[in-house]
Short mmCIF file of C-alpha atoms in Angstrom, two decimals:
data_model
loop_
_atom_site.label_atom_id
_atom_site.label_comp_id
_atom_site.label_asym_id
_atom_site.label_seq_id
_atom_site.Cartn_x
_atom_site.Cartn_y
_atom_site.Cartn_z
CA UNK A 1 111.40 86.44 134.20
CA UNK A 2 112.56 88.98 131.59
CA UNK A 3 110.12 90.77 129.33
CA UNK A 4 110.99 90.08 125.66
CA UNK A 5 109.02 93.10 124.45
CA UNK A 6 110.87 95.43 126.82
CA UNK A 7 114.25 93.96 125.78
CA UNK A 8 113.23 94.42 122.14
CA UNK A 9 112.31 98.06 122.72
CA UNK A 10 115.59 98.77 124.50
CA UNK A 11 117.73 97.13 121.82
CA UNK A 12 115.93 98.90 118.95
CA UNK A 13 116.22 102.33 120.52
CA UNK A 14 119.93 102.55 121.20
CA UNK A 15 121.21 105.14 118.71
CA UNK A 16 124.88 105.11 117.73
CA UNK A 17 127.21 107.96 116.71
CA UNK A 18 126.85 108.87 113.05
CA UNK A 19 127.13 111.68 110.53
CA UNK A 20 123.84 113.17 109.38
CA UNK A 21 123.96 114.67 105.87
CA UNK A 22 120.99 116.94 105.07
CA UNK A 23 120.33 117.58 101.37
CA UNK A 24 118.49 120.86 100.89
CA UNK A 25 120.15 122.35 103.95
CA UNK A 26 119.35 125.97 103.11
CA UNK A 27 115.62 125.25 102.90
CA UNK A 28 112.85 126.05 105.34
CA UNK A 29 112.43 122.45 106.54
CA UNK A 30 116.04 122.25 107.67
CA UNK A 31 115.96 125.59 109.48
CA UNK A 32 112.53 125.27 111.10
CA UNK A 33 112.32 121.56 111.83
CA UNK A 34 115.42 119.42 111.34
CA UNK A 35 118.14 121.45 113.04
CA UNK A 36 115.85 122.46 115.97
CA UNK A 37 114.91 118.79 116.34
CA UNK A 38 118.55 117.71 116.51
CA UNK A 39 119.33 120.55 118.92
CA UNK A 40 116.42 119.61 121.20
CA UNK A 41 117.64 116.02 121.24
CA UNK A 42 121.02 117.38 122.38
CA UNK A 43 119.31 119.45 125.11
CA UNK A 44 117.47 116.36 126.36
CA UNK A 45 120.64 114.26 126.29
CA UNK A 46 119.17 111.97 123.62
CA UNK A 47 121.56 112.78 120.77
CA UNK A 48 124.47 110.32 120.77
CA UNK A 49 127.88 111.78 121.52
CA UNK A 50 129.88 112.05 118.32
CA UNK A 51 127.05 112.95 115.94
CA UNK A 52 128.20 115.29 113.16
CA UNK A 53 125.90 117.18 110.81
CA UNK A 54 126.71 118.26 107.25
CA UNK A 55 124.40 120.58 105.35
CA UNK A 56 124.49 119.90 101.59
CA UNK A 57 123.02 122.57 99.31
CA UNK A 58 123.64 124.58 96.15
CA UNK A 59 124.11 128.10 97.54
CA UNK A 60 127.55 129.53 98.25
CA UNK A 61 127.98 129.72 102.04
CA UNK A 62 130.76 129.43 104.56
CA UNK A 63 130.36 127.28 107.69
CA UNK A 64 129.98 130.48 109.70
CA UNK A 65 127.24 131.90 107.48
CA UNK A 66 125.35 128.61 107.53
CA UNK A 67 125.60 128.33 111.32
CA UNK A 68 124.49 131.93 111.83
CA UNK A 69 121.31 131.35 109.80
CA UNK A 70 120.53 128.20 111.77
CA UNK A 71 121.02 129.96 115.10
CA UNK A 72 118.81 132.90 114.16
CA UNK A 73 115.82 130.64 113.49
CA UNK A 74 116.53 128.19 116.31
CA UNK A 75 116.21 131.07 118.76
CA UNK A 76 112.65 131.61 117.48
CA UNK A 77 111.31 128.07 117.05
CA UNK A 78 113.15 125.69 119.38
CA UNK A 79 110.78 123.79 121.67
CA UNK A 80 113.22 123.92 124.58
CA UNK A 81 114.38 127.50 124.15
CA UNK A 82 117.89 128.46 123.14
CA UNK A 83 120.74 127.79 125.56
CA UNK A 84 123.94 129.48 124.34
CA UNK A 85 126.26 126.95 125.99
CA UNK A 86 124.46 123.88 124.64
CA UNK A 87 124.06 125.53 121.25
CA UNK A 88 127.79 126.29 121.13
CA UNK A 89 128.67 122.63 121.64
CA UNK A 90 125.99 121.46 119.22
CA UNK A 91 126.77 123.87 116.39
CA UNK A 92 130.49 123.06 116.49
CA UNK A 93 129.62 119.70 114.91
CA UNK A 94 127.66 121.35 112.04
CA UNK A 95 129.40 122.15 108.75
CA UNK A 96 128.36 123.14 105.24
CA UNK A 97 129.08 121.42 101.92
CA UNK A 98 128.30 123.36 98.73
CA UNK A 99 127.46 121.43 95.57
CA UNK A 100 124.84 121.08 92.88
CA UNK A 101 122.59 118.07 93.47
CA UNK A 102 123.36 116.90 89.93
CA UNK A 103 127.18 117.15 90.22
CA UNK A 104 128.80 113.78 90.98
CA UNK A 105 132.08 115.51 91.88
CA UNK A 106 130.30 117.17 94.79
CA UNK A 107 129.38 113.75 96.17
CA UNK A 108 132.93 112.48 95.68
CA UNK A 109 134.25 115.40 97.77
CA UNK A 110 131.49 114.71 100.32
CA UNK A 111 132.76 111.13 100.55
CA UNK A 112 136.27 112.36 101.33
CA UNK A 113 134.91 114.71 103.96
CA UNK A 114 132.96 111.89 105.60
CA UNK A 115 136.07 109.72 105.67
CA UNK A 116 137.96 112.53 107.40
CA UNK A 117 135.22 112.84 110.03
CA UNK A 118 135.21 109.07 110.57
CA UNK A 119 138.99 108.98 110.96
CA UNK A 120 138.82 111.79 113.50
CA UNK A 121 136.54 109.80 115.80
CA UNK A 122 138.20 106.43 115.54
CA UNK A 123 136.81 105.06 112.29
CA UNK A 124 133.09 104.84 113.07
CA UNK A 125 131.42 105.15 109.66
CA UNK A 126 127.68 105.31 110.27
CA UNK A 127 125.88 107.67 107.87
CA UNK A 128 122.31 108.98 107.75
CA UNK A 129 121.37 110.80 104.56
CA UNK A 130 118.30 113.03 104.87
CA UNK A 131 116.77 114.09 101.53
CA UNK A 132 114.95 117.34 102.32
CA UNK A 133 115.36 118.93 98.89
CA UNK A 134 112.70 119.73 96.31
CA UNK A 135 111.15 116.48 94.97
CA UNK A 136 112.57 116.96 91.46
CA UNK A 137 116.06 116.30 92.85
CA UNK A 138 115.24 113.04 94.68
CA UNK A 139 116.42 110.84 91.79
CA UNK A 140 119.62 112.85 91.25
CA UNK A 141 120.59 112.70 94.91
CA UNK A 142 119.95 108.98 95.24
CA UNK A 143 121.76 108.06 92.01
CA UNK A 144 124.75 110.28 92.85
CA UNK A 145 125.00 108.78 96.34
CA UNK A 146 125.24 105.42 94.61
CA UNK A 147 127.70 106.78 92.04
CA UNK A 148 130.00 107.97 94.83
CA UNK A 149 129.65 104.67 96.72
CA UNK A 150 128.01 106.39 99.69
CA UNK A 151 125.04 104.05 99.70
CA UNK A 152 127.22 101.11 100.74
CA UNK A 153 128.10 100.93 104.42
CA UNK A 154 131.57 100.13 105.66
CA UNK A 155 132.04 96.80 107.40
CA UNK A 156 130.39 96.86 110.81
CA UNK A 157 128.65 100.17 110.07
CA UNK A 158 125.40 101.30 108.49
CA UNK A 159 124.23 103.70 105.78
CA UNK A 160 120.57 104.82 105.79
CA UNK A 161 118.41 107.30 103.91
CA UNK A 162 115.38 109.34 104.99
CA UNK A 163 113.15 110.51 102.14
CA UNK A 164 110.74 113.39 102.76
CA UNK A 165 107.26 113.63 101.27
CA UNK A 166 105.88 113.90 98.69
CA UNK A 167 106.78 110.31 97.86
CA UNK A 168 105.55 110.48 94.30
CA UNK A 169 102.53 112.29 92.89
CA UNK A 170 100.62 109.16 91.82
CA UNK A 171 101.12 105.39 91.75
CA UNK A 172 103.35 105.50 88.65
CA UNK A 173 105.78 108.08 90.05
CA UNK A 174 105.76 106.41 93.48
CA UNK A 175 106.73 103.08 91.91
CA UNK A 176 109.50 104.81 89.96
CA UNK A 177 110.88 106.49 93.08
CA UNK A 178 110.63 103.23 95.01
CA UNK A 179 112.61 101.52 92.27
CA UNK A 180 115.33 104.19 92.37
CA UNK A 181 115.50 104.04 96.17
CA UNK A 182 115.66 100.24 96.26
CA UNK A 183 118.39 100.19 93.61
CA UNK A 184 120.37 102.51 95.88
CA UNK A 185 119.55 101.45 99.45
CA UNK A 186 118.11 98.28 100.91
CA UNK A 187 114.45 98.56 101.94
CA UNK A 188 115.51 97.98 105.55
CA UNK A 189 117.75 101.08 105.30
CA UNK A 190 115.07 103.28 103.69
CA UNK A 191 112.96 105.56 105.89
CA UNK A 192 110.00 107.29 104.18
CA UNK A 193 109.08 109.94 106.70
CA UNK A 194 105.58 111.04 107.66
CA UNK A 195 105.85 113.50 110.53
CA UNK A 196 102.27 112.82 111.66
CA UNK A 197 103.39 109.38 112.85
CA UNK A 198 105.97 111.02 115.09
CA UNK A 199 103.34 112.92 117.05
CA UNK A 200 102.91 111.57 120.56
CA UNK A 201 99.19 110.87 120.31
CA UNK A 202 99.57 109.02 117.00
CA UNK A 203 102.20 106.81 118.64
CA UNK A 204 99.88 106.28 121.60
CA UNK A 205 97.06 104.88 119.45
CA UNK A 206 98.39 101.33 119.69
CA UNK A 207 98.84 101.63 123.45
CA UNK A 208 95.35 103.06 123.84
CA UNK A 209 93.85 100.19 121.88
CA UNK A 210 95.92 97.16 122.82
CA UNK A 211 96.98 97.94 126.41
CA UNK A 212 93.53 98.93 127.72
CA UNK A 213 91.00 96.16 128.19
CA UNK A 214 88.11 98.65 128.26
CA UNK A 215 88.64 99.64 124.61
CA UNK A 216 89.83 96.70 122.53
CA UNK A 217 86.69 94.52 123.05
CA UNK A 218 84.58 97.47 121.83
CA UNK A 219 86.79 98.36 118.85
CA UNK A 220 84.61 96.84 116.11
CA UNK A 221 81.39 97.15 114.13
CA UNK A 222 79.24 95.78 116.96
CA UNK A 223 79.86 98.85 119.15
CA UNK A 224 81.20 101.62 116.86
CA UNK A 225 78.83 103.46 114.53
CA UNK A 226 81.42 105.47 112.60
CA UNK A 227 84.84 107.12 112.79
CA UNK A 228 85.85 110.67 111.80
CA UNK A 229 89.37 111.94 111.07
CA UNK A 230 89.62 115.71 110.66
CA UNK A 231 92.57 117.90 109.76
CA UNK A 232 91.58 121.56 109.69
CA UNK A 233 93.89 124.45 108.88
CA UNK A 234 93.08 128.14 109.24
CA UNK A 235 95.87 129.21 106.89
CA UNK A 236 95.56 129.56 103.15
CA UNK A 237 98.30 130.00 100.54
CA UNK A 238 100.59 132.37 102.46
CA UNK A 239 104.30 132.42 101.70
CA UNK A 240 103.91 131.55 98.04
CA UNK A 241 102.50 128.11 98.88
CA UNK A 242 99.90 128.46 96.12
CA UNK A 243 102.38 127.36 93.46
CA UNK A 244 103.02 124.07 95.26
CA UNK A 245 99.40 123.52 96.21
CA UNK A 246 98.18 123.95 92.64
CA UNK A 247 100.23 120.85 91.73
CA UNK A 248 99.09 118.74 94.68
CA UNK A 249 95.78 119.69 96.29
CA UNK A 250 94.35 118.52 99.61
CA UNK A 251 93.87 114.90 98.53
CA UNK A 252 97.46 114.25 97.49
CA UNK A 253 99.07 116.64 99.97
CA UNK A 254 97.41 115.30 103.13
CA UNK A 255 94.98 112.41 102.64
CA UNK A 256 97.28 110.05 100.70
CA UNK A 257 99.93 110.08 103.41
CA UNK A 258 99.09 111.64 106.79
CA UNK A 259 95.40 110.84 107.12
CA UNK A 260 95.46 107.35 105.59
CA UNK A 261 98.34 106.57 107.96
CA UNK A 262 96.22 107.65 110.93
CA UNK A 263 93.30 105.61 109.60
CA UNK A 264 95.48 102.50 109.37
CA UNK A 265 96.53 102.90 113.02
CA UNK A 266 92.88 103.20 114.09
CA UNK A 267 91.68 100.23 112.03
CA UNK A 268 94.61 97.78 112.12
CA UNK A 269 94.53 94.36 113.77
CA UNK A 270 96.86 93.62 116.71
CA UNK A 271 100.37 93.02 115.32
CA UNK A 272 102.17 89.78 116.13
CA UNK A 273 104.97 91.76 117.82
CA UNK A 274 106.32 95.30 118.16
CA UNK A 275 108.86 94.98 115.37
CA UNK A 276 108.73 97.50 112.53
CA UNK A 277 107.44 94.98 110.00
CA UNK A 278 105.04 93.44 112.52
CA UNK A 279 103.28 96.79 112.86
CA UNK A 280 103.53 97.77 109.20
CA UNK A 281 102.20 94.41 108.00
CA UNK A 282 98.92 95.17 109.76
CA UNK A 283 98.78 98.78 108.58
CA UNK A 284 99.13 97.85 104.93
CA UNK A 285 96.34 95.26 105.26
CA UNK A 286 93.99 98.12 106.17
CA UNK A 287 94.94 100.17 103.10
CA UNK A 288 94.53 97.10 100.87
CA UNK A 289 91.07 96.52 102.37
CA UNK A 290 89.71 99.96 101.44
CA UNK A 291 86.76 99.68 99.09
CA UNK A 292 87.86 101.30 95.84
CA UNK A 293 85.94 104.30 94.51
CA UNK A 294 86.91 103.41 90.95
CA UNK A 295 84.21 105.09 88.86
CA UNK A 296 83.17 108.74 88.54
CA UNK A 297 79.76 107.81 89.98
CA UNK A 298 81.29 106.23 93.11
CA UNK A 299 83.63 109.20 93.52
CA UNK A 300 80.77 111.69 93.22
CA UNK A 301 78.82 109.77 95.88
CA UNK A 302 81.67 109.30 98.36
CA UNK A 303 84.14 112.17 97.81
CA UNK A 304 83.55 115.92 98.01
CA UNK A 305 86.08 118.44 96.75
CA UNK A 306 85.80 122.15 97.30
CA UNK A 307 87.50 125.54 97.18
CA UNK A 308 87.00 128.41 99.61
CA UNK A 309 85.62 131.78 98.57
CA UNK A 310 86.47 135.10 100.21
CA UNK A 311 85.54 135.31 103.88
CA UNK A 312 86.92 135.95 107.36
CA UNK A 313 89.28 133.86 109.51
CA UNK A 314 90.02 134.97 113.08
CA UNK A 315 88.18 138.20 112.30
CA UNK A 316 90.44 139.06 109.37
CA UNK A 317 89.29 139.22 105.73
CA UNK A 318 90.91 136.61 103.47
CA UNK A 319 90.71 136.09 99.69
CA UNK A 320 89.13 133.12 97.96
CA UNK A 321 91.35 130.26 96.79
CA UNK A 322 91.34 131.37 93.16
CA UNK A 323 92.40 134.89 94.23
CA UNK A 324 95.42 133.60 96.20
CA UNK A 325 98.98 134.32 95.07
CA UNK A 326 100.28 131.83 92.46
CA UNK A 327 96.86 130.20 92.05
CA UNK A 328 95.18 130.07 88.65
CA UNK A 329 91.90 132.03 88.35
CA UNK A 330 90.46 128.92 86.64
CA UNK A 331 91.98 126.49 89.15
CA UNK A 332 90.45 123.01 89.49
CA UNK A 333 92.60 122.15 92.53
CA UNK A 334 90.76 121.28 95.72
CA UNK A 335 91.58 123.16 98.94
CA UNK A 336 89.12 120.96 100.85
CA UNK A 337 88.29 117.28 100.54
CA UNK A 338 85.92 114.99 102.43
CA UNK A 339 86.01 111.24 101.79
CA UNK A 340 83.67 108.49 102.94
CA UNK A 341 85.59 105.21 103.23
CA UNK A 342 84.58 101.61 103.87
CA UNK A 343 87.05 98.98 105.09
CA UNK A 344 86.07 95.52 103.89
CA UNK A 345 87.25 93.47 106.85
CA UNK A 346 85.44 91.38 109.43
CA UNK A 347 86.08 93.95 112.17
CA UNK A 348 84.87 97.01 110.26
CA UNK A 349 82.09 95.66 108.03
CA UNK A 350 79.43 98.36 107.65
CA UNK A 351 81.31 101.04 109.65
CA UNK A 352 81.91 104.19 107.58
CA UNK A 353 85.10 106.18 108.12
CA UNK A 354 84.98 109.86 107.22
CA UNK A 355 88.13 111.85 106.45
CA UNK A 356 88.12 115.59 105.84
CA UNK A 357 90.89 118.08 105.30
CA UNK A 358 90.57 121.75 104.48
CA UNK A 359 92.32 125.09 104.26
CA UNK A 360 90.80 128.33 105.62
CA UNK A 361 88.66 126.54 108.20
CA UNK A 362 87.96 128.25 111.55
CA UNK A 363 90.89 126.73 113.48
CA UNK A 364 94.00 124.59 113.18
CA UNK A 365 93.39 121.14 114.59
CA UNK A 366 93.79 117.44 113.84
CA UNK A 367 91.78 114.81 115.66
CA UNK A 368 90.31 111.32 115.43
CA UNK A 369 86.86 110.74 116.91
CA UNK A 370 85.46 107.27 117.56
CA UNK A 371 81.65 107.40 117.74
CA UNK A 372 80.08 104.52 119.66
CA UNK A 373 76.59 103.25 119.04
CA UNK A 374 73.88 104.48 121.39
CA UNK A 375 72.85 102.33 124.33
CA UNK A 376 69.23 101.11 124.37
CA UNK A 377 67.23 104.03 125.80
CA UNK A 378 64.35 102.02 127.29
CA UNK A 379 64.98 103.35 130.81
CA UNK A 380 65.23 107.00 129.83
CA UNK A 381 63.04 107.24 126.75
CA UNK A 382 60.31 109.10 128.65
CA UNK A 383 62.65 111.92 129.70
CA UNK A 384 62.29 115.25 127.85
CA UNK A 385 64.80 115.11 125.05
CA UNK A 386 65.74 111.50 125.75
CA UNK A 387 69.42 110.66 126.15
CA UNK A 388 71.64 113.49 124.81
CA UNK A 389 74.30 112.48 122.32
CA UNK A 390 76.38 109.35 122.66
CA UNK A 391 79.79 108.14 123.75
CA UNK A 392 82.63 109.63 121.72
CA UNK A 393 86.34 108.94 122.19
CA UNK A 394 88.43 111.83 120.81
CA UNK A 395 92.16 111.49 120.13
CA UNK A 396 93.66 114.95 119.61
CA UNK A 397 96.76 114.83 117.41
CA UNK A 398 97.43 118.58 117.41
CA UNK A 399 97.74 121.22 118.76
CA UNK A 400 96.67 120.17 122.29
CA UNK A 401 97.70 116.52 122.28
CA UNK A 402 95.50 114.34 124.43
CA UNK A 403 92.46 112.08 124.68
CA UNK A 404 88.92 112.75 125.88
CA UNK A 405 85.88 110.55 126.41
CA UNK A 406 82.34 111.88 126.31
CA UNK A 407 79.69 110.11 128.39
CA UNK A 408 76.23 110.85 129.72
CA UNK A 409 75.71 111.87 133.36
CA UNK A 410 72.89 113.06 135.60
CA UNK A 411 72.78 116.77 136.35
CA UNK A 412 72.90 117.38 140.14
CA UNK A 413 69.48 118.13 141.57
CA UNK A 414 66.19 116.58 142.58
CA UNK A 415 64.94 115.95 139.04
CA UNK A 416 66.35 113.39 136.60
CA UNK A 417 68.03 115.34 133.83
CA UNK A 418 70.84 114.04 131.64
CA UNK A 419 73.76 115.92 130.12
CA UNK A 420 76.95 114.86 128.29
CA UNK A 421 80.18 115.28 130.28
CA UNK A 422 83.81 114.82 129.30
CA UNK A 423 86.79 113.07 130.85
CA UNK A 424 89.91 114.75 129.52
CA UNK A 425 93.57 113.76 129.41
CA UNK A 426 96.28 116.24 128.33
CA UNK A 427 99.85 115.12 127.74
CA UNK A 428 101.40 118.36 128.95
CA UNK A 429 99.53 118.49 132.28
CA UNK A 430 99.49 114.75 133.00
CA UNK A 431 103.21 114.23 132.54
CA UNK A 432 104.44 117.67 133.53
CA UNK A 433 106.11 118.41 130.23
CA UNK A 434 105.27 118.95 126.59
CA UNK A 435 105.62 116.25 123.98
CA UNK A 436 108.77 116.13 121.85
CA UNK A 437 108.41 117.43 118.33
CA UNK A 438 107.59 114.73 115.77
CA UNK A 439 110.87 115.17 113.91
CA UNK A 440 112.84 114.60 117.12
CA UNK A 441 111.39 111.14 117.60
CA UNK A 442 111.61 110.19 113.93
CA UNK A 443 115.22 111.28 113.42
CA UNK A 444 116.26 109.47 116.58
CA UNK A 445 114.42 106.32 115.44
CA UNK A 446 116.22 106.44 112.09
CA UNK A 447 119.58 106.75 113.86
CA UNK A 448 118.56 103.79 116.04
CA UNK A 449 117.43 101.74 113.05
CA UNK A 450 113.77 101.56 114.13
CA UNK A 451 111.47 101.90 111.10
CA UNK A 452 108.17 101.32 112.92
CA UNK A 453 106.93 104.89 112.41
CA UNK A 454 108.05 105.12 108.77
CA UNK A 455 106.09 104.10 105.69
CA UNK A 456 107.09 100.94 103.86
CA UNK A 457 107.13 100.61 100.07
CA UNK A 458 103.88 98.64 99.84
CA UNK A 459 102.08 101.08 102.18
CA UNK A 460 102.93 103.99 99.91
CA UNK A 461 101.91 102.21 96.73
CA UNK A 462 98.60 100.88 98.11
CA UNK A 463 97.67 104.38 99.31
CA UNK A 464 98.39 105.83 95.88
CA UNK A 465 96.35 103.06 94.23
CA UNK A 466 93.29 104.22 96.21
CA UNK A 467 93.92 107.93 95.57
CA UNK A 468 94.56 107.52 91.84
CA UNK A 469 90.98 106.36 91.17
CA UNK A 470 89.67 109.60 92.68
CA UNK A 471 92.17 111.81 90.85
CA UNK A 472 91.29 110.20 87.51
CA UNK A 473 87.57 110.78 88.11
CA UNK A 474 88.28 114.46 88.88
CA UNK A 475 90.66 115.24 86.05
CA UNK A 476 90.33 112.63 83.27
CA UNK A 477 86.68 111.60 83.26
CA UNK A 478 84.10 112.99 80.85
CA UNK A 479 81.65 113.00 83.78
CA UNK A 480 83.73 114.91 86.34
CA UNK A 481 82.21 115.36 89.82
CA UNK A 482 81.63 119.09 90.45
CA UNK A 483 83.80 121.43 92.52
CA UNK A 484 81.89 122.67 95.58
CA UNK A 485 82.48 125.99 97.36
CA UNK A 486 82.43 127.22 100.95
CA UNK A 487 83.03 130.57 102.60
CA UNK A 488 86.48 130.92 104.19
CA UNK A 489 86.14 130.69 107.95
CA UNK A 490 83.27 128.19 107.83
CA UNK A 491 83.51 124.43 108.39
CA UNK A 492 83.32 123.40 104.76
CA UNK A 493 80.80 122.97 101.96
CA UNK A 494 77.15 122.02 102.31
CA UNK A 495 77.77 118.98 100.09
CA UNK A 496 80.11 117.44 102.69
CA UNK A 497 77.45 117.88 105.37
CA UNK A 498 74.89 116.20 103.12
CA UNK A 499 77.22 113.27 102.38
CA UNK A 500 77.63 112.31 106.05
CA UNK A 501 73.98 113.12 106.79
CA UNK A 502 72.87 110.40 104.34
CA UNK A 503 74.27 107.85 106.81
CA UNK A 504 72.50 109.51 109.71
CA UNK A 505 75.54 111.30 111.14
CA UNK A 506 76.97 114.83 111.37
CA UNK A 507 80.49 116.21 111.44
CA UNK A 508 81.86 116.74 114.93
CA UNK A 509 82.53 120.41 115.72
CA UNK A 510 86.12 120.92 116.83
#
């Protein structure tokens, strides 16, 4: 008997030849992530034969100059190294198209160029437009694609668009961008990218939960005391990032998209099937079920914002946030945020979820930790110190992707002494190879027409609805919650420790 799920997976993951047009092709994202991702797909034999790549940007460049810049960085950052022979074949399909994003004539000439490419390979007219430009050009690019007729696919072909984050800066701007996108491309052809969902461990969350009978029966409020999601970064505002960060902050830059997406994967109900909408239907239910912190008092009780002061990271002195390049000395932008969340569903009633994200923390790491309730300690209550710790399932998203489970064991010897031990699974060592980069998987899925790992319109808007209440309390309320401080190189402000301590818990040390 055939397996319908397996057949579904095979049919959804069969990418076809296409032309990939990257808007913002001279930017850092294209050079460091997108082109290396496409090259690595070619190295692994995953990139369909006949894929062409056009870089669209405003600077004056020849094809040769554009290719040389791509090669220089690919040699430094490519996951699979840099093979001259494979690169030579790959780069021959890459060309450059110079135009202003606001100039409709540039899109008309792009259309002619695409037609020429299609004619050269027998008329196949599949197009994938990747918007990797600055956010202020998103509207112009989408409207000009429509103006040049590039949003409409030829008969028997497809035309799709990938939109990079940030997808709006609040609910109002997200709705506007969604309206522009949906007036240009069908929702089924729109791919709002969140690279965290392309990471191997994030993808494995559903398998971990729904394919392992030892976990799913315990995945509820009866057995789980709380959940923590941590994204720590040791970097600050290097490379002029302060100008961007001043306009976004940790809450909008990371929590609204990446971390709420991870939360929805942890907390979702089993989907009816493995289709893109089957999975995303359940994810959006989680976001809709978040209890809203819709007053300044609720925000002050459940959300901590902070900035770092001067300190040391990796033994090196670093400035405070307000002393960083392109940051205002009177800045009210948070470089750290900790949020206590409650999900009002049957499964998660009474289980707090804690999310924290910060710059200038001791190390770079992202993980999800599931903290199980303690077993009754009647048998071991008389032992010195009792039973140490509890069971914790840790899902490491980056940098060392894997899963570990902490349990309690007896220390070898004649006396009865207990100590926590860890079972550890690493992707690289278990499967003999490293995980593909997130952008590799996501670009290939978009070419294949699989939107499972991309955010849908209602997901984006519901996430912004939750975030907007907090932002208004911080910036528009007469009773603004205070800005906390912590020393760079520490694990965050005292106020965040006190918030989780009120529930009887403590932050897990990474």
